[in-house]
DNA sequence: ACACGTCGGGACGCAACCGTATCGTCGTTG
DNA sequence: CAACGACGATACGGTTGCGTCCCGACGTGT
């Protein structure tokens, strides 16, 4: 039987290494060093670096955030933004997530895993958050969940993960209300007659 | 005198390699191989891999996009979104940009260069696009350019570079009008009394 | 108490890459 | 026309990481 403590140590070390050097430069040797463990211990548990990372992504991405129902779209959005802000402010997360997303652009296996997690997330946001708002009559039933997710998640991700500028707590309600306004306008489902450019 | 053709070949090879393996795994040897050039040729021109990439970033980021004045905020936004969509759909750009942004999270030098380029860009968008709209009376003079940029750029970047979902041309006007609605609401400058979380 | 099975540690051969030093070549200049 | 100067190609020692193999330690079950 594999010792759980060591598996845990390896997992933690992978997170640290991933944040520090990224997936591209992640080496089994460095992980083993940091975890205070032998390489064999790692190879016994995972076949390769890809396996290792994919496993961790599954574990982390598996957690589906509970979208609280505050009774209004604005309230729901504020909570969602606060949760996202909290997650993206973590040093490890804010380094690992963009790194893996970039890696996904060239690694089909990672892309698949991340896409699955992302789809789950987007579907949850779209169906639950938007769904509720539609039921309440706050949004048109025609609202395209796909486009809605872009409007909701894009700004805060850009701010915290790309521009890496601080986001004051006081700004969240303002951002939320702006998004509500945007969602009310973006109610037309995409037209399919046009040619993609 | 250094031969310009070779410098050009190296630059092209770096772009290709950057897209294919990322900054982390970028190796001078591979660049030289791809460019059909000797390593010495590269070391004569740049001191290190970092120098090489920083130089390219400066060159590319230097181009400031001309923000056409269509006479309305909506029109200006549509054009901006089309330009961004066009850029982000390029295979090289859509792989290199997220990769370098992720690398910037751990490399101060890259972060500085990218931040400078990003700031220029954001300032241009904020001052020109928002400034014009304010002059026209389309937006409140209190509009925070910082927050505005997040609302403008976030959704399309998320859609094309993160979620990597296709964006139909027909959806751009819808996204633009949604952003206009968001900007009209996001007119209050950030409050500074609150504590950052 | 003993023997077996499983684990982690360390070493090994192999490959890739780094950064440099040396060599041959070509164009230019006196 | 010859010699100089700058260039690109190649070779080299050193480092790092890969994936595997063997050995000693430990715990368990009889």
PDB file of N, CA and C in Angstrom, chain B residues 127-189:
ATOM      1  N   UNK B 127      -8.006  56.350 -22.481  1.00  0.00           N
ATOM      2  CA  UNK B 127      -8.020  57.789 -22.750  1.00  0.00           C
ATOM      3  C   UNK B 127      -8.729  58.134 -24.041  1.00  0.00           C
ATOM      4  N   UNK B 128      -8.414  57.377 -25.081  1.00  0.00           N
ATOM      5  CA  UNK B 128      -8.993  57.719 -26.374  1.00  0.00           C
ATOM      6  C   UNK B 128     -10.455  57.306 -26.456  1.00  0.00           C
ATOM      7  N   UNK B 129     -10.683  55.982 -26.282  1.00  0.00           N
ATOM      8  CA  UNK B 129     -12.042  55.492 -26.470  1.00  0.00           C
ATOM      9  C   UNK B 129     -13.004  56.086 -25.451  1.00  0.00           C
ATOM     10  N   UNK B 130     -12.616  55.974 -24.174  1.00  0.00           N
ATOM     11  CA  UNK B 130     -13.486  56.495 -23.119  1.00  0.00           C
ATOM     12  C   UNK B 130     -13.536  58.025 -23.177  1.00  0.00           C
ATOM     13  N   UNK B 131     -12.371  58.608 -23.385  1.00  0.00           N
ATOM     14  CA  UNK B 131     -12.311  60.063 -23.451  1.00  0.00           C
ATOM     15  C   UNK B 131     -13.249  60.636 -24.490  1.00  0.00           C
ATOM     16  N   UNK B 132     -13.222  60.043 -25.676  1.00  0.00           N
ATOM     17  CA  UNK B 132     -14.115  60.509 -26.747  1.00  0.00           C
ATOM     18  C   UNK B 132     -15.571  60.381 -26.318  1.00  0.00           C
ATOM     19  N   UNK B 133     -15.905  59.232 -25.730  1.00  0.00           N
ATOM     20  CA  UNK B 133     -17.299  59.000 -25.338  1.00  0.00           C
ATOM     21  C   UNK B 133     -17.744  60.026 -24.301  1.00  0.00           C
ATOM     22  N   UNK B 134     -16.828  60.363 -23.402  1.00  0.00           N
ATOM     23  CA  UNK B 134     -17.166  61.360 -22.382  1.00  0.00           C
ATOM     24  C   UNK B 134     -17.411  62.713 -23.039  1.00  0.00           C
ATOM     25  N   UNK B 135     -16.521  63.051 -23.990  1.00  0.00           N
ATOM     26  CA  UNK B 135     -16.695  64.320 -24.696  1.00  0.00           C
ATOM     27  C   UNK B 135     -18.036  64.389 -25.415  1.00  0.00           C
ATOM     28  N   UNK B 136     -18.417  63.262 -25.986  1.00  0.00           N
ATOM     29  CA  UNK B 136     -19.690  63.222 -26.711  1.00  0.00           C
ATOM     30  C   UNK B 136     -20.878  63.233 -25.754  1.00  0.00           C
ATOM     31  N   UNK B 137     -20.619  63.004 -24.482  1.00  0.00           N
ATOM     32  CA  UNK B 137     -21.720  62.940 -23.523  1.00  0.00           C
ATOM     33  C   UNK B 137     -22.316  61.547 -23.410  1.00  0.00           C
ATOM     34  N   UNK B 138     -21.640  60.561 -24.021  1.00  0.00           N
ATOM     35  CA  UNK B 138     -22.169  59.193 -23.955  1.00  0.00           C
ATOM     36  C   UNK B 138     -21.878  58.530 -22.615  1.00  0.00           C
ATOM     37  N   UNK B 139     -20.826  58.993 -21.972  1.00  0.00           N
ATOM     38  CA  UNK B 139     -20.463  58.426 -20.670  1.00  0.00           C
ATOM     39  C   UNK B 139     -20.248  59.543 -19.663  1.00  0.00           C
ATOM     40  N   UNK B 140     -20.403  59.177 -18.401  1.00  0.00           N
ATOM     41  CA  UNK B 140     -20.158  60.139 -17.335  1.00  0.00           C
ATOM     42  C   UNK B 140     -18.666  60.449 -17.250  1.00  0.00           C
ATOM     43  N   UNK B 141     -18.316  61.689 -16.942  1.00  0.00           N
ATOM     44  CA  UNK B 141     -16.897  62.053 -16.773  1.00  0.00           C
ATOM     45  C   UNK B 141     -16.263  61.304 -15.608  1.00  0.00           C
ATOM     46  N   UNK B 142     -17.087  60.722 -14.749  1.00  0.00           N
ATOM     47  CA  UNK B 142     -16.554  59.993 -13.600  1.00  0.00           C
ATOM     48  C   UNK B 142     -16.089  58.585 -13.959  1.00  0.00           C
ATOM     49  N   UNK B 143     -16.372  58.165 -15.187  1.00  0.00           N
ATOM     50  CA  UNK B 143     -16.026  56.807 -15.576  1.00  0.00           C
ATOM     51  C   UNK B 143     -14.559  56.481 -15.279  1.00  0.00           C
ATOM     52  N   UNK B 144     -14.355  55.381 -14.599  1.00  0.00           N
ATOM     53  CA  UNK B 144     -12.989  54.956 -14.254  1.00  0.00           C
ATOM     54  C   UNK B 144     -12.393  54.171 -15.420  1.00  0.00           C
ATOM     55  N   UNK B 145     -11.356  54.731 -16.063  1.00  0.00           N
ATOM     56  CA  UNK B 145     -10.772  54.071 -17.239  1.00  0.00           C
ATOM     57  C   UNK B 145     -10.272  52.671 -16.921  1.00  0.00           C
ATOM     58  N   UNK B 146      -9.702  52.527 -15.742  1.00  0.00           N
ATOM     59  CA  UNK B 146      -9.162  51.240 -15.288  1.00  0.00           C
ATOM     60  C   UNK B 146     -10.249  50.167 -15.329  1.00  0.00           C
ATOM     61  N   UNK B 147     -11.385  50.470 -14.721  1.00  0.00           N
ATOM     62  CA  UNK B 147     -12.494  49.512 -14.684  1.00  0.00           C
ATOM     63  C   UNK B 147     -13.097  49.329 -16.070  1.00  0.00           C
ATOM     64  N   UNK B 148     -13.097  50.395 -16.845  1.00  0.00           N
ATOM     65  CA  UNK B 148     -13.675  50.328 -18.185  1.00  0.00           C
ATOM     66  C   UNK B 148     -12.915  49.342 -19.058  1.00  0.00           C
ATOM     67  N   UNK B 149     -11.599  49.402 -18.965  1.00  0.00           N
ATOM     68  CA  UNK B 149     -10.784  48.500 -19.776  1.00  0.00           C
ATOM     69  C   UNK B 149     -11.099  47.046 -19.453  1.00  0.00           C
ATOM     70  N   UNK B 150     -11.267  46.741 -18.171  1.00  0.00           N
ATOM     71  CA  UNK B 150     -11.612  45.375 -17.788  1.00  0.00           C
ATOM     72  C   UNK B 150     -12.889  44.928 -18.476  1.00  0.00           C
ATOM     73  N   UNK B 151     -13.878  45.787 -18.483  1.00  0.00           N
ATOM     74  CA  UNK B 151     -15.174  45.441 -19.056  1.00  0.00           C
ATOM     75  C   UNK B 151     -15.104  45.293 -20.572  1.00  0.00           C
ATOM     76  N   UNK B 152     -14.223  46.074 -21.179  1.00  0.00           N
ATOM     77  CA  UNK B 152     -14.125  46.041 -22.641  1.00  0.00           C
ATOM     78  C   UNK B 152     -13.325  44.843 -23.128  1.00  0.00           C
ATOM     79  N   UNK B 153     -12.152  44.691 -22.539  1.00  0.00           N
ATOM     80  CA  UNK B 153     -11.210  43.701 -23.047  1.00  0.00           C
ATOM     81  C   UNK B 153     -11.440  42.312 -22.465  1.00  0.00           C
ATOM     82  N   UNK B 154     -11.898  42.250 -21.214  1.00  0.00           N
ATOM     83  CA  UNK B 154     -12.052  40.972 -20.519  1.00  0.00           C
ATOM     84  C   UNK B 154     -12.876  39.939 -21.270  1.00  0.00           C
ATOM     85  N   UNK B 155     -14.099  40.272 -21.639  1.00  0.00           N
ATOM     86  CA  UNK B 155     -14.963  39.256 -22.252  1.00  0.00           C
ATOM     87  C   UNK B 155     -14.384  38.639 -23.518  1.00  0.00           C
ATOM     88  N   UNK B 156     -13.863  39.464 -24.410  1.00  0.00           N
ATOM     89  CA  UNK B 156     -13.386  38.901 -25.678  1.00  0.00           C
ATOM     90  C   UNK B 156     -12.093  38.130 -25.478  1.00  0.00           C
ATOM     91  N   UNK B 157     -11.262  38.581 -24.536  1.00  0.00           N
ATOM     92  CA  UNK B 157     -10.034  37.829 -24.266  1.00  0.00           C
ATOM     93  C   UNK B 157     -10.376  36.475 -23.665  1.00  0.00           C
ATOM     94  N   UNK B 158     -11.303  36.481 -22.728  1.00  0.00           N
ATOM     95  CA  UNK B 158     -11.743  35.223 -22.122  1.00  0.00           C
ATOM     96  C   UNK B 158     -12.276  34.271 -23.191  1.00  0.00           C
ATOM     97  N   UNK B 159     -13.127  34.801 -24.026  1.00  0.00           N
ATOM     98  CA  UNK B 159     -13.760  33.967 -25.037  1.00  0.00           C
ATOM     99  C   UNK B 159     -12.751  33.335 -25.986  1.00  0.00           C
ATOM    100  N   UNK B 160     -11.848  34.147 -26.500  1.00  0.00           N
ATOM    101  CA  UNK B 160     -10.958  33.658 -27.553  1.00  0.00           C
ATOM    102  C   UNK B 160      -9.671  33.026 -27.029  1.00  0.00           C
ATOM    103  N   UNK B 161      -9.124  33.584 -25.955  1.00  0.00           N
ATOM    104  CA  UNK B 161      -7.811  33.105 -25.508  1.00  0.00           C
ATOM    105  C   UNK B 161      -7.906  32.095 -24.374  1.00  0.00           C
ATOM    106  N   UNK B 162      -8.959  32.167 -23.588  1.00  0.00           N
ATOM    107  CA  UNK B 162      -9.082  31.247 -22.453  1.00  0.00           C
ATOM    108  C   UNK B 162     -10.029  30.102 -22.771  1.00  0.00           C
ATOM    109  N   UNK B 163     -11.285  30.439 -22.999  1.00  0.00           N
ATOM    110  CA  UNK B 163     -12.254  29.391 -23.315  1.00  0.00           C
ATOM    111  C   UNK B 163     -11.977  28.814 -24.702  1.00  0.00           C
ATOM    112  N   UNK B 164     -11.308  29.599 -25.540  1.00  0.00           N
ATOM    113  CA  UNK B 164     -10.972  29.178 -26.897  1.00  0.00           C
ATOM    114  C   UNK B 164     -12.192  28.692 -27.664  1.00  0.00           C
ATOM    115  N   UNK B 165     -13.275  29.418 -27.465  1.00  0.00           N
ATOM    116  CA  UNK B 165     -14.479  29.104 -28.219  1.00  0.00           C
ATOM    117  C   UNK B 165     -14.576  30.079 -29.380  1.00  0.00           C
ATOM    118  N   UNK B 166     -15.119  29.630 -30.491  1.00  0.00           N
ATOM    119  CA  UNK B 166     -15.213  30.519 -31.657  1.00  0.00           C
ATOM    120  C   UNK B 166     -16.128  31.695 -31.360  1.00  0.00           C
ATOM    121  N   UNK B 167     -15.794  32.804 -31.963  1.00  0.00           N
ATOM    122  CA  UNK B 167     -16.646  33.987 -31.797  1.00  0.00           C
ATOM    123  C   UNK B 167     -17.162  34.401 -33.161  1.00  0.00           C
ATOM    124  N   UNK B 168     -18.422  34.185 -33.357  1.00  0.00           N
ATOM    125  CA  UNK B 168     -19.028  34.522 -34.628  1.00  0.00           C
ATOM    126  C   UNK B 168     -18.997  36.037 -34.832  1.00  0.00           C
ATOM    127  N   UNK B 169     -18.746  36.443 -36.066  1.00  0.00           N
ATOM    128  CA  UNK B 169     -18.710  37.880 -36.342  1.00  0.00           C
ATOM    129  C   UNK B 169     -20.016  38.551 -35.948  1.00  0.00           C
ATOM    130  N   UNK B 170     -21.093  37.804 -36.100  1.00  0.00           N
ATOM    131  CA  UNK B 170     -22.406  38.374 -35.792  1.00  0.00           C
ATOM    132  C   UNK B 170     -22.554  38.680 -34.307  1.00  0.00           C
ATOM    133  N   UNK B 171     -21.713  38.080 -33.483  1.00  0.00           N
ATOM    134  CA  UNK B 171     -21.858  38.289 -32.044  1.00  0.00           C
ATOM    135  C   UNK B 171     -21.172  39.564 -31.576  1.00  0.00           C
ATOM    136  N   UNK B 172     -20.270  40.074 -32.382  1.00  0.00           N
ATOM    137  CA  UNK B 172     -19.489  41.235 -31.952  1.00  0.00           C
ATOM    138  C   UNK B 172     -20.367  42.460 -31.642  1.00  0.00           C
ATOM    139  N   UNK B 173     -21.287  42.823 -32.525  1.00  0.00           N
ATOM    140  CA  UNK B 173     -22.122  43.998 -32.220  1.00  0.00           C
ATOM    141  C   UNK B 173     -22.896  43.818 -30.913  1.00  0.00           C
ATOM    142  N   UNK B 174     -23.367  42.593 -30.680  1.00  0.00           N
ATOM    143  CA  UNK B 174     -24.097  42.310 -29.460  1.00  0.00           C
ATOM    144  C   UNK B 174     -23.191  42.521 -28.240  1.00  0.00           C
ATOM    145  N   UNK B 175     -21.970  41.975 -28.347  1.00  0.00           N
ATOM    146  CA  UNK B 175     -21.029  42.147 -27.245  1.00  0.00           C
ATOM    147  C   UNK B 175     -20.721  43.625 -27.042  1.00  0.00           C
ATOM    148  N   UNK B 176     -20.576  44.345 -28.139  1.00  0.00           N
ATOM    149  CA  UNK B 176     -20.262  45.768 -28.044  1.00  0.00           C
ATOM    150  C   UNK B 176     -21.387  46.529 -27.348  1.00  0.00           C
ATOM    151  N   UNK B 177     -22.594  46.232 -27.715  1.00  0.00           N
ATOM    152  CA  UNK B 177     -23.702  46.972 -27.090  1.00  0.00           C
ATOM    153  C   UNK B 177     -23.830  46.588 -25.615  1.00  0.00           C
ATOM    154  N   UNK B 178     -23.551  45.343 -25.293  1.00  0.00           N
ATOM    155  CA  UNK B 178     -23.578  44.935 -23.886  1.00  0.00           C
ATOM    156  C   UNK B 178     -22.525  45.707 -23.104  1.00  0.00           C
ATOM    157  N   UNK B 179     -21.359  45.895 -23.701  1.00  0.00           N
ATOM    158  CA  UNK B 179     -20.287  46.622 -23.022  1.00  0.00           C
ATOM    159  C   UNK B 179     -20.669  48.084 -22.827  1.00  0.00           C
ATOM    160  N   UNK B 180     -21.304  48.661 -23.835  1.00  0.00           N
ATOM    161  CA  UNK B 180     -21.757  50.050 -23.688  1.00  0.00           C
ATOM    162  C   UNK B 180     -22.679  50.171 -22.485  1.00  0.00           C
ATOM    163  N   UNK B 181     -23.620  49.224 -22.377  1.00  0.00           N
ATOM    164  CA  UNK B 181     -24.551  49.242 -21.245  1.00  0.00           C
ATOM    165  C   UNK B 181     -23.787  49.140 -19.934  1.00  0.00           C
ATOM    166  N   UNK B 182     -22.789  48.268 -19.904  1.00  0.00           N
ATOM    167  CA  UNK B 182     -21.996  48.086 -18.685  1.00  0.00           C
ATOM    168  C   UNK B 182     -21.253  49.373 -18.346  1.00  0.00           C
ATOM    169  N   UNK B 183     -20.671  50.001 -19.351  1.00  0.00           N
ATOM    170  CA  UNK B 183     -19.878  51.213 -19.105  1.00  0.00           C
ATOM    171  C   UNK B 183     -20.748  52.345 -18.568  1.00  0.00           C
ATOM    172  N   UNK B 184     -21.984  52.420 -19.018  1.00  0.00           N
ATOM    173  CA  UNK B 184     -22.875  53.485 -18.559  1.00  0.00           C
ATOM    174  C   UNK B 184     -23.127  53.356 -17.062  1.00  0.00           C
ATOM    175  N   UNK B 185     -23.155  52.111 -16.590  1.00  0.00           N
ATOM    176  CA  UNK B 185     -23.421  51.882 -15.172  1.00  0.00           C
ATOM    177  C   UNK B 185     -22.161  52.076 -14.331  1.00  0.00           C
ATOM    178  N   UNK B 186     -21.040  51.683 -14.897  1.00  0.00           N
ATOM    179  CA  UNK B 186     -19.785  51.706 -14.139  1.00  0.00           C
ATOM    180  C   UNK B 186     -19.167  53.095 -14.167  1.00  0.00           C
ATOM    181  N   UNK B 187     -19.893  54.061 -13.629  1.00  0.00           N
ATOM    182  CA  UNK B 187     -19.414  55.428 -13.757  1.00  0.00           C
ATOM    183  C   UNK B 187     -18.795  55.976 -12.481  1.00  0.00           C
ATOM    184  N   UNK B 188     -18.930  55.230 -11.395  1.00  0.00           N
ATOM    185  CA  UNK B 188     -18.404  55.717 -10.134  1.00  0.00           C
ATOM    186  C   UNK B 188     -16.942  55.319  -9.977  1.00  0.00           C
ATOM    187  N   UNK B 189     -16.132  56.294  -9.662  1.00  0.00           N
ATOM    188  CA  UNK B 189     -14.717  55.981  -9.445  1.00  0.00           C
ATOM    189  C   UNK B 189     -14.575  55.147  -8.188  1.00  0.00           C
TER     190      UNK B 189
END
